[in-house]
Coordinates of C-alpha atoms and ligand atoms in Angstrom, one line a residue:
X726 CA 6.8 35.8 -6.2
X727 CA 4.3 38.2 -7.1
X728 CA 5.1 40.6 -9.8
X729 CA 1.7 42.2 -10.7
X730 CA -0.9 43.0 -7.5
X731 CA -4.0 43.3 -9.1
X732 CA -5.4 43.4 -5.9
X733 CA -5.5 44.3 -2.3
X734 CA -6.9 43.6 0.9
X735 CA -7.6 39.9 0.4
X736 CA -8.3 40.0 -3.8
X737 CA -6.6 38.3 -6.6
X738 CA -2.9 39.0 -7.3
X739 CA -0.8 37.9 -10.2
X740 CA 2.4 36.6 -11.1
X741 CA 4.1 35.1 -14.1
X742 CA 5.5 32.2 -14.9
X743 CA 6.7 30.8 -18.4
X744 CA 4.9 33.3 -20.2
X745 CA 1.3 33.2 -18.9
X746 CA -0.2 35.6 -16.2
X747 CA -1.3 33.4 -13.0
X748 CA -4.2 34.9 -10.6
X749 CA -3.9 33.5 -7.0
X750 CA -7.1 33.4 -5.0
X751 CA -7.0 34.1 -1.1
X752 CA -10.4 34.2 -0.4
X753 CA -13.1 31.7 -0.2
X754 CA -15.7 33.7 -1.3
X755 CA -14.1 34.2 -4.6
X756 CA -13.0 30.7 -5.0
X757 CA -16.7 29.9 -4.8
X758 CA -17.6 32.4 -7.6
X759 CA -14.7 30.8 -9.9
X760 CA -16.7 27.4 -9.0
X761 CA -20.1 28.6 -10.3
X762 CA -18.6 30.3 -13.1
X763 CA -17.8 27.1 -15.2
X764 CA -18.6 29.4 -18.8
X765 CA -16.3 32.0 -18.5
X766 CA -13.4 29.5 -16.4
X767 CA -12.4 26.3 -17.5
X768 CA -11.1 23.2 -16.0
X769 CA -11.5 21.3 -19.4
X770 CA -8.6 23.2 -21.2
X771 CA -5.8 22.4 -18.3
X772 CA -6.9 19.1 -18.2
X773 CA -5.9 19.1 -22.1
X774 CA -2.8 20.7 -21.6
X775 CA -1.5 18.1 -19.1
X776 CA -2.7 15.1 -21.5
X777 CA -0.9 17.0 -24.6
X778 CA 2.7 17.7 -22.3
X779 CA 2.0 14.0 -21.1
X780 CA 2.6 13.1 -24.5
X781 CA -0.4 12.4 -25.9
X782 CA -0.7 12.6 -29.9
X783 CA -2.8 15.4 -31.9
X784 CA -5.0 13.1 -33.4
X785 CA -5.8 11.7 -30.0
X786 CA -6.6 15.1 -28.4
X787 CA -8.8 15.9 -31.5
X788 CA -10.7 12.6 -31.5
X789 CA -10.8 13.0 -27.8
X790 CA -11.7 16.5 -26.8
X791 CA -12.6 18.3 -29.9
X792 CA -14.8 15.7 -32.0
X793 CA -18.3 15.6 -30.4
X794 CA -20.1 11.4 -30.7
X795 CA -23.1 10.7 -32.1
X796 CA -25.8 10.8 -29.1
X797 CA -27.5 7.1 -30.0
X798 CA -23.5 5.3 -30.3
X799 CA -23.2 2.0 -28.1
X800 CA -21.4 1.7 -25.0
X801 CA -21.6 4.5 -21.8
X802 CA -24.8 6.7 -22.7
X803 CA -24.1 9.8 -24.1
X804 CA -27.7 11.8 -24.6
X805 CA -26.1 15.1 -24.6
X806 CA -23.8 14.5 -27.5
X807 CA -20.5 15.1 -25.8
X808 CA -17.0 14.5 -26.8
X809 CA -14.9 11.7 -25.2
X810 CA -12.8 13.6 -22.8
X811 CA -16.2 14.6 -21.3
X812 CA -17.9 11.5 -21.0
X813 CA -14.4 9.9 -19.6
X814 CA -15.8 12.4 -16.4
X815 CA -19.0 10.7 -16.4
X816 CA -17.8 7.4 -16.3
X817 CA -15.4 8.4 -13.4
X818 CA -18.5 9.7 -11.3
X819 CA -19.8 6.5 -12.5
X820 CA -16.9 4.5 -11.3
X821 CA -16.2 6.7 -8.1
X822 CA -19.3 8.5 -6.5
X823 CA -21.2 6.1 -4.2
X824 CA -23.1 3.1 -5.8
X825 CA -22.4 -0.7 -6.7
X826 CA -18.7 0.2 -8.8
X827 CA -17.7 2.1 -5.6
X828 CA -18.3 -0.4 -3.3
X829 CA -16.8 -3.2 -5.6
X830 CA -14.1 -0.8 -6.4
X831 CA -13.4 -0.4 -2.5
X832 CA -13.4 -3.8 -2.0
X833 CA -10.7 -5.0 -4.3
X834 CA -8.8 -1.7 -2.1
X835 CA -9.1 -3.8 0.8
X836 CA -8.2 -7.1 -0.4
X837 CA -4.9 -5.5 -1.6
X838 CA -4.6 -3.9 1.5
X839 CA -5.1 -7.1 3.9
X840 CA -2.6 -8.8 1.7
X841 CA 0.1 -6.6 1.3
X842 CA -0.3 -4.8 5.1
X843 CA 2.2 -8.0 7.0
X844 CA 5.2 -7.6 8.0
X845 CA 6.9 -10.0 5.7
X846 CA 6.0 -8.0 3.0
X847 CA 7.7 -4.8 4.3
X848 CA 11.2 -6.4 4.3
X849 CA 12.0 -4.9 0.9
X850 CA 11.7 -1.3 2.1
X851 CA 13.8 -1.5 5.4
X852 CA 17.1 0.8 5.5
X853 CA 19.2 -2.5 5.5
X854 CA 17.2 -4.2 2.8
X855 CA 16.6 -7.2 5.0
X856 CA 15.8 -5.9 8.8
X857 CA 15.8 -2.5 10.4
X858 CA 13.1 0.8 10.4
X859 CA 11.2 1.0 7.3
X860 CA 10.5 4.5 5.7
X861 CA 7.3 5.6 6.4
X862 CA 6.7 7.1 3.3
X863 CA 8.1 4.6 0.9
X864 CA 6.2 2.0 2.7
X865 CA 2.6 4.5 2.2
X866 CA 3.8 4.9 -1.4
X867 CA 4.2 1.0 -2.1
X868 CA 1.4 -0.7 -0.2
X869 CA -1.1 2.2 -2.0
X870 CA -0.3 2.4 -5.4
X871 CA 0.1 -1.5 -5.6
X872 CA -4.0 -1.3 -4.1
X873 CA -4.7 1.0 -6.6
X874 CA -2.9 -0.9 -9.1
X875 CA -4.8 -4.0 -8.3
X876 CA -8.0 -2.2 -7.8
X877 CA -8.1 -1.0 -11.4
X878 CA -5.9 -3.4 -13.2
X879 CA -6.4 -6.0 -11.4
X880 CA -2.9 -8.9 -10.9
X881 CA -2.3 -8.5 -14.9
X882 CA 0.1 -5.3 -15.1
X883 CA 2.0 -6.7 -11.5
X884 CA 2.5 -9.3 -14.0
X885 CA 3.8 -7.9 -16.6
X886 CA 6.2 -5.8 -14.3
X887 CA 6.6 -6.5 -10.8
X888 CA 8.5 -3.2 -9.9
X889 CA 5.6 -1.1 -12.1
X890 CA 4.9 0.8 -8.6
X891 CA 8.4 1.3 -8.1
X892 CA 9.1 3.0 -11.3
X893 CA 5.3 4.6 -10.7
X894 CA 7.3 6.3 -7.7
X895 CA 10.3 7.8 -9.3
X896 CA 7.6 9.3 -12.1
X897 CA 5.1 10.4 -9.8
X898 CA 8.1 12.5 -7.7
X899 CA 9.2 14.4 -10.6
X900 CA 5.6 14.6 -12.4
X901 CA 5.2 18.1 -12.0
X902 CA 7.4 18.5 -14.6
X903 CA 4.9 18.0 -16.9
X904 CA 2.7 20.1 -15.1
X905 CA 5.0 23.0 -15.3
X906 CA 6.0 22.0 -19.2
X907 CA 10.2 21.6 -18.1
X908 CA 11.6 20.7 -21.9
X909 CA 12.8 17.3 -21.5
X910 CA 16.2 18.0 -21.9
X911 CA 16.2 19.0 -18.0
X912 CA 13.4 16.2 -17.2
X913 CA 15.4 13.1 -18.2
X914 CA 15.0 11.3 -15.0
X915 CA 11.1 11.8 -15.2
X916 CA 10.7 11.0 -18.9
X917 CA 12.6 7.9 -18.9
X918 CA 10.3 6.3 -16.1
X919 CA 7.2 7.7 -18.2
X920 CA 8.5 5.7 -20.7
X921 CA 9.0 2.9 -19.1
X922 CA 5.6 2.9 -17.5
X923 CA 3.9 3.7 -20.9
X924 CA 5.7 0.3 -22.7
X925 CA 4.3 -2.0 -19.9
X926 CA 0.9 -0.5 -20.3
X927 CA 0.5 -0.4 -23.7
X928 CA 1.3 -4.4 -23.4
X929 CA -1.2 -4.8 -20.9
X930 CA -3.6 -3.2 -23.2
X931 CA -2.3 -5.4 -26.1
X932 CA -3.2 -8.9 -24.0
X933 CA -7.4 -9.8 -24.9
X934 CA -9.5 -8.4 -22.4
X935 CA -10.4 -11.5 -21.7
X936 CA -7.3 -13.0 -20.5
X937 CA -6.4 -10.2 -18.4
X938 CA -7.1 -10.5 -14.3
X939 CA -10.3 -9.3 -13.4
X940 CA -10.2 -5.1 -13.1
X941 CA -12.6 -2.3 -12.3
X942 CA -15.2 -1.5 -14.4
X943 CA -14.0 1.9 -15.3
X944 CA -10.9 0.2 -17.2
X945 CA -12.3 -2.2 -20.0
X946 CA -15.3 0.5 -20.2
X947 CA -12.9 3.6 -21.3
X948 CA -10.3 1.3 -23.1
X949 CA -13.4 0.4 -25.2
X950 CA -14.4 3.5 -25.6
X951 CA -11.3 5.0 -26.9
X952 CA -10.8 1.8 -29.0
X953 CA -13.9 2.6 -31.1
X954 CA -13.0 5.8 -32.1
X955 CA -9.6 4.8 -33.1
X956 CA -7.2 5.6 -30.1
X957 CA -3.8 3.9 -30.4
X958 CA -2.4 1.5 -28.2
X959 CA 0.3 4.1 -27.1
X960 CA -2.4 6.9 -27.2
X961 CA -4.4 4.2 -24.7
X962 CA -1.3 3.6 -22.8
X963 CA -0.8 7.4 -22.2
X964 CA -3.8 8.1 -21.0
X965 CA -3.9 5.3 -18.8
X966 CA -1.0 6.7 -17.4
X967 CA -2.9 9.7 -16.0
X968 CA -5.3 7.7 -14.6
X969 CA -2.8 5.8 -12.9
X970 CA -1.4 8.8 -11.5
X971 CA -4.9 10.2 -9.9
X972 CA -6.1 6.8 -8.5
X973 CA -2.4 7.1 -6.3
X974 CA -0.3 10.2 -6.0
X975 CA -2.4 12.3 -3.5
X976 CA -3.3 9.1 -2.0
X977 CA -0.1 7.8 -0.8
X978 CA 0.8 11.3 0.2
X979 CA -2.4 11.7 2.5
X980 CA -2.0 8.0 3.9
X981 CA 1.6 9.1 4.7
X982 CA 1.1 12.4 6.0
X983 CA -2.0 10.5 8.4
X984 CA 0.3 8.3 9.6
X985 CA 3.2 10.8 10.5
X986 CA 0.6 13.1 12.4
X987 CA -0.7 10.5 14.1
X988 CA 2.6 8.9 15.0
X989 CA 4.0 12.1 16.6
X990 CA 0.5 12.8 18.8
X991 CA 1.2 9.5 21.0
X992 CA -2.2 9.7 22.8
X993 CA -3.8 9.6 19.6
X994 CA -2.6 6.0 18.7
X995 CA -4.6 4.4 21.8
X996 CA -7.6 6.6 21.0
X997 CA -7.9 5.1 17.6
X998 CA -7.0 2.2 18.0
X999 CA -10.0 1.7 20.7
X1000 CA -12.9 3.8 18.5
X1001 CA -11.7 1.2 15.6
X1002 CA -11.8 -1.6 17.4
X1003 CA -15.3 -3.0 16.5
X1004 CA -15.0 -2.9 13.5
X1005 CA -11.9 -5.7 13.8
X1006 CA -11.9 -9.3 14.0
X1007 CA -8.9 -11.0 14.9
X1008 CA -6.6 -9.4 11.8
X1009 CA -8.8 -8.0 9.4
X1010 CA -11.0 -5.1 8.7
X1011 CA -14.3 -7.3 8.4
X1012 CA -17.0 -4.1 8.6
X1013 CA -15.5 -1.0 7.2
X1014 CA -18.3 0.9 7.1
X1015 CA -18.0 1.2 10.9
X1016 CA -14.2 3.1 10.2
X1017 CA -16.3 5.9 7.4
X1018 CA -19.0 6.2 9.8
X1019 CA -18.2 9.9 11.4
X1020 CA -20.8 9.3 14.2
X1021 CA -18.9 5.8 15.3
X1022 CA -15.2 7.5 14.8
X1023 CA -15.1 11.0 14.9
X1024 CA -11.4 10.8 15.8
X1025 CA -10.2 8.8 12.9
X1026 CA -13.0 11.7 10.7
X1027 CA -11.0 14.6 12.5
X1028 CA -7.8 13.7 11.6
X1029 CA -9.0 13.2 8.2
X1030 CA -9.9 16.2 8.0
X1031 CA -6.9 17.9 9.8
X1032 CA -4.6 15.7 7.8
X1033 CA -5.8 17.3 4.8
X1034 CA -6.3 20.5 5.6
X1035 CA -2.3 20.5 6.5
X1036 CA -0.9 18.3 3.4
X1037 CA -3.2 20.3 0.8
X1038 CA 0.0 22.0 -1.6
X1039 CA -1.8 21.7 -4.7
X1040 CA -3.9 24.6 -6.6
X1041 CA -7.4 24.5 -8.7
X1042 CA -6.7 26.0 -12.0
X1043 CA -8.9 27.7 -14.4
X1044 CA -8.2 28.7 -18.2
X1045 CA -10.2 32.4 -18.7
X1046 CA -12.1 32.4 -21.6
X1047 CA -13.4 35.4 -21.0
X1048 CA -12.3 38.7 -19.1
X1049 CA -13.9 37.8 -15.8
X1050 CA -14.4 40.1 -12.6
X1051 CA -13.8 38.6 -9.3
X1052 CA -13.2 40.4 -6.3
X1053 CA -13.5 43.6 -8.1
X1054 CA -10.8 43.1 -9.9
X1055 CA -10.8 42.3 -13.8
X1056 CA -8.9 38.8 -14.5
X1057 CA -8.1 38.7 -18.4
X1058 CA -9.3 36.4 -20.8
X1059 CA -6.6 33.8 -22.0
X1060 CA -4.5 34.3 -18.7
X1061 CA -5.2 31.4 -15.7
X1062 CA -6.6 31.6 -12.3
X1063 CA -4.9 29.7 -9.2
X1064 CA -6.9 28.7 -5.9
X1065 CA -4.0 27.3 -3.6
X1066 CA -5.9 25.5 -0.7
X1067 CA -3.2 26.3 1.2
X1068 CA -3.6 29.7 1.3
X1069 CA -7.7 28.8 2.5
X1070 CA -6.1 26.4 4.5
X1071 CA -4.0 28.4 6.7
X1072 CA -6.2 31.1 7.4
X1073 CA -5.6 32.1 11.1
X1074 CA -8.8 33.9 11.2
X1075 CA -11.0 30.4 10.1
X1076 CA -8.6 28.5 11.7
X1077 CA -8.1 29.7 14.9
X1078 CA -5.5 29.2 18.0
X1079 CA -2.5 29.1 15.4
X1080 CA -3.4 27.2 11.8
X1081 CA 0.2 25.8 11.7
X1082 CA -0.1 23.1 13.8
X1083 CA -2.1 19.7 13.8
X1084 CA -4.9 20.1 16.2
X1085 CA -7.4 17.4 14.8
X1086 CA -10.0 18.8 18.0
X1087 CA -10.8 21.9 15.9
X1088 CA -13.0 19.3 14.0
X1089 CA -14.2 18.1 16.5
X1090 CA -15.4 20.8 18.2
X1091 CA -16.6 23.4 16.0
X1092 CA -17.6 20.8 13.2
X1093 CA -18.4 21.9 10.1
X1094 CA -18.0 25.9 10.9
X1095 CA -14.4 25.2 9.9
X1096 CA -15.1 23.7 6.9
X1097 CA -17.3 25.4 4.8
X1098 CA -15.6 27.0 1.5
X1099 CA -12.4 26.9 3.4
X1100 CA -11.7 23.5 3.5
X1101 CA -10.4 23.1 -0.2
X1102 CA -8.4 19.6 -0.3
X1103 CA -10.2 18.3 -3.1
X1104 CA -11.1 21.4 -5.0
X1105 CA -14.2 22.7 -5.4
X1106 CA -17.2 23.0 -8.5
X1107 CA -17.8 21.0 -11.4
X1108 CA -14.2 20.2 -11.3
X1109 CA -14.1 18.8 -7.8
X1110 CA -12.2 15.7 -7.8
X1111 CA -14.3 12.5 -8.7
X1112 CA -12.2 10.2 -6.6
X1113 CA -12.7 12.2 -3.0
X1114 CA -14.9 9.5 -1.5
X1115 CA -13.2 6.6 -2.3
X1116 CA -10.2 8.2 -1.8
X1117 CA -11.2 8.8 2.0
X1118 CA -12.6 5.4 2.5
X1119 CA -9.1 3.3 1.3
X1120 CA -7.5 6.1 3.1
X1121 CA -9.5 5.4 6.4
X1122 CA -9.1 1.4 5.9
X1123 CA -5.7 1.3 5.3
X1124 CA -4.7 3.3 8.3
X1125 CA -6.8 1.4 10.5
X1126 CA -5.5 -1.8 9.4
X1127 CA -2.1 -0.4 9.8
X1128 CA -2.6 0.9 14.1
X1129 CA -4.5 -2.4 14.4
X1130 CA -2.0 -4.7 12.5
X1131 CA 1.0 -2.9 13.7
X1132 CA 3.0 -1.2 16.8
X1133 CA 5.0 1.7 14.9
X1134 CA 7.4 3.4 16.9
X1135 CA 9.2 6.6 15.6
X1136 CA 13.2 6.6 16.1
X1137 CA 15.0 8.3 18.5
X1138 CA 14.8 11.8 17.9
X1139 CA 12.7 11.8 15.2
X1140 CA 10.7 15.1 14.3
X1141 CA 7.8 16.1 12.5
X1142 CA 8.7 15.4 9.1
X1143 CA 8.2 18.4 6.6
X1144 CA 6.6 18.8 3.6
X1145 CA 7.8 20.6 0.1
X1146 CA 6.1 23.5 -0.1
X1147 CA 8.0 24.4 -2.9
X1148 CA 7.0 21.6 -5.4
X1149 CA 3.2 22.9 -7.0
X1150 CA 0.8 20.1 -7.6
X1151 CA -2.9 19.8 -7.8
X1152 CA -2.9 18.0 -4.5
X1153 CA -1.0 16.6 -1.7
X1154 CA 2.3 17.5 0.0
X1155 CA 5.4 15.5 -1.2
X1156 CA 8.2 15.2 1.4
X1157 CA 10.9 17.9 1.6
X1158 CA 14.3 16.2 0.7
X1159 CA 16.3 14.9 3.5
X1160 CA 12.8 14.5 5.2
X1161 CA 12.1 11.0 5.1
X1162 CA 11.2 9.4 8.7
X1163 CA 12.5 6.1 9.6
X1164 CA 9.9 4.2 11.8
X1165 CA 10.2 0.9 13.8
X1166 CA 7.5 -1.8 12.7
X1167 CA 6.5 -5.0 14.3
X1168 CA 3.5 -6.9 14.4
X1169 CA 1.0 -6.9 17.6
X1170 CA -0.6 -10.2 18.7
X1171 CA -4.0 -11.1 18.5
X1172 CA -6.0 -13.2 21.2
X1173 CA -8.7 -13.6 18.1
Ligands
HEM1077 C1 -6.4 12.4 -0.9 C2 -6.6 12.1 -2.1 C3 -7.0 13.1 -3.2 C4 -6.9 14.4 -3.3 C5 -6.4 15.4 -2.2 C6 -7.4 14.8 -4.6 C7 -7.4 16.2 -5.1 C8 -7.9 16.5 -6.3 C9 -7.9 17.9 -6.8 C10 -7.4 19.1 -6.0 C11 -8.5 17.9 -8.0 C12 -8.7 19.1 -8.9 C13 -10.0 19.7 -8.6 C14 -10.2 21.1 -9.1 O1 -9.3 21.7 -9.7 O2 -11.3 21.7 -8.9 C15 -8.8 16.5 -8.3 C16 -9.3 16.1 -9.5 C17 -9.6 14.8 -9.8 N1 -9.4 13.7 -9.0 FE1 -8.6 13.7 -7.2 N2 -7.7 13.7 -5.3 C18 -7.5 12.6 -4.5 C19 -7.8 11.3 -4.9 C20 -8.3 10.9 -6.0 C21 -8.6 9.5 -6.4 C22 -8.4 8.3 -5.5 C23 -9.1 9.5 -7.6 C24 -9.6 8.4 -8.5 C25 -9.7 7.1 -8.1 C26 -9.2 10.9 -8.1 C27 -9.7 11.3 -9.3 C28 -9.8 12.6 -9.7 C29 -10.3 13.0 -11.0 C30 -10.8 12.1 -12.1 C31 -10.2 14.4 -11.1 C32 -10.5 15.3 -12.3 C33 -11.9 15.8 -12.1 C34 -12.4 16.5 -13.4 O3 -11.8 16.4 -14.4 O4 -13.5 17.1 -13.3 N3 -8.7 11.7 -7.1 N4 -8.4 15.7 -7.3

């Protein structure tokens, strides 16, 4: 609840929580002067804090974020001098925006994705344990964060615990705790599968690089990084664990929430499954490019887009360093700034002819008009995420393999599941409890 307006017809407002002063954002025109202000408001700093409450040690954050390395060291190139924690961004745009490591990194997405997307694998999340509807959002949650697992980590930590994407699932739900700082004592369920995952990590990272399963570049580059300026295994580990966590939790979410939009527009199913089509043969995705390419499926691109611009929860936040105006109104220095997408993203006046519901042909037929600074999923500035393209291609793949591999029919009765509004993140909508869908799977046949 708000408990401080600082502002009216559209400005900033304020409210507290735990001690520090929050500033929401409702307009786009001010979330775009936060994103050009990057002196005065600071992604670097919340970034920090979420590493620190994840439980990483001082000495790491120092040797991390504070202590600046030499311009002329080996490994990633560093000509401006930067600390770690910076150059860890670089290699992510590195790793993630489009190139060779994207592609490659893609690829392993869609291995993982052809061998995991069969209907004998799907067994193990059915109601009965054997037979019956599988939940839709389990299933999202297993199938992706194994791909992104195996994408980065390749076979070697599946290895070392089979059930690490289960446990990833029961940390992931909860992980806002950290966000929001909840002491421990009240965050039991949440720390103990942090724990968990951090022990199975920090064994992966014990194993030789060289016997481990072939992974993405981004992995062995940043664990060598961190190695030569002294990082501990369980420093390594807990980082790793954030990493983890941004390769998969908005991910499944999106994937899930794609699939439950779709699923309830039945006309939709058909559609897609014919502008796909091409870019099938017999059971596999053999030319995904054809499924990214807007101009060959501007259906599958408009729910994209829709999808997202209905699941966004989550919030950009800035540290103020300094006292900043926006909108008129003064924001002060050591308080933090909030741009909830959702609040963008259900603007009746952008989008029109009621924003509450999915109506993927406002894409499609005002294009980009829609878009502009209002269209926030992913954030916005020199914060905005690293991951969004590759995150929108596995997203694309895996749903098309899924309405091409698969006839999915919804229960009887079942309704448009809704999400928790109420949990904050940085990104996608969880489910709201008592929410979760049961759909019916089978496999279609093939002539090819
Ligand atoms: C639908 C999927 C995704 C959504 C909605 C999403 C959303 C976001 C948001 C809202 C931010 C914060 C941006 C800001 O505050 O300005 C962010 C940051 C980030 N995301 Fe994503 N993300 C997704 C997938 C991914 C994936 C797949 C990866 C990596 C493989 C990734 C890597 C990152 C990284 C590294 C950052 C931090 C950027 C920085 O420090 O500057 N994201 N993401």
């Amino acid at each position: 609840m708000p408990s401080d307006a600082v502002g009216s017809s559209g400005g900033p407002f304020a409210f507290m929580i735990f001690g520090t002063t929050f500033y929401v954002i409702t307009q786009a025109k001010h979330a775009s002067e936060i994103d050009k202000n990057t002196e005065a408001l600071s992604f670097d700093e919340f970034v920090q804090d979420f590493i620190r409450s994840a439980g990483l040690s001082e000495s790491a954050v120092q040797a991390c974020f504070l202590q600046r390395l030499a311009k002329e060291k080996s490994g990633f190139p560093n000509p401006s001098g930067h600390p770690l924690g910076i150059l860890i961004r670089q290699m992510q745009v590195h790793q993630l925006h489009p190139g060779v490591y994207q592609r490659a990194l893609e690829a392993r997405f869609l291995r993982s994705f052809h061998r995991q997307l069969r209907v004998e694998h799907i067994s193990h999340i059915t109601q009965a344990q054997t037979s019956g509807p599988i939940s839709m959002y389990k299933w999202c949650a297993d199938f992706f964060t194994r791909a992104g697992e195996y994408a980065y980590f390749g076979n070697t930590l599946g290895d070392i615990d089979p059930d690490f994407s289960k446990k990833f699932y029961v940390f992931d739900e909860l992980s806002w705790q950290i966000t929001y700082r909840i002491p421990k004592l009240f965050a039991k369920k949440m720390s103990a599968a942090q724990n968990t995952l951090q022990r199975s990590l920090k064994t992966y990272f014990q194993i030789p690089q060289s016997q481990r399963d072939e992974t993405a570049w981004f992995t062995t580059a940043v664990e060598d990084e961190l190695r030569a300026i002294g990082v501990s295994d369980d420093d390594i580990a807990t980082i790793f664990l954030t990493v983890y966590l941004t390769i998969n939790t908005n991910t499944r979410r999106a994937t899930f929430w794609m699939m439950a939009y779709i699923l309830h527009s039945p006309s939709l199913v058909q559609a897609l499954r014919n502008e796909i089509a091409q870019a099938f043969e017999g059971y596999d995705l053999v030319n995904p490019s054809y499924v990214f390419d807007k101009s060959l499926c501007p259906q599958l691109e408009a729910v994209w887009l829709e999808t997202l611009r209905l699941s966004s929860s989550g919030s950009s936040v800035r540290c103020i360093n300094k006292d900043t105006i926006i909108g008129g109104k003064i924001l002060r220095k050591g308080n933090k700034i909030m741009i909830p997408s959702r609040l963008l993203h259900m603007d009746d006046t952008i989008y029109t002819e009621d924003s509450s519901l999915f109506r993927p042909e406002r894409f499609l037929d005002t294009g980009n008009r829609v878009r502009g600074g209002w269209w926030r999923p992913f954030g916005g500035g020199k914060s905005i995420c690293t991951g969004r393209y590759v995150a929108e291609h596995a997203i694309k793949m895996c749903v098309s393999i899924i309405l091409h591999r698969f006839d999915v029919r919804l229960t009887d009765g079942a309704h448009l599941p809704q999400g928790d509004e109420g949990i904050p993140g940085l990104g996608i909508m969880g489910l709201k409890k008592g929410e979760d869908t049961w759909d019916n799977v089978s496999a279609r046949s093939f002539d090819g």
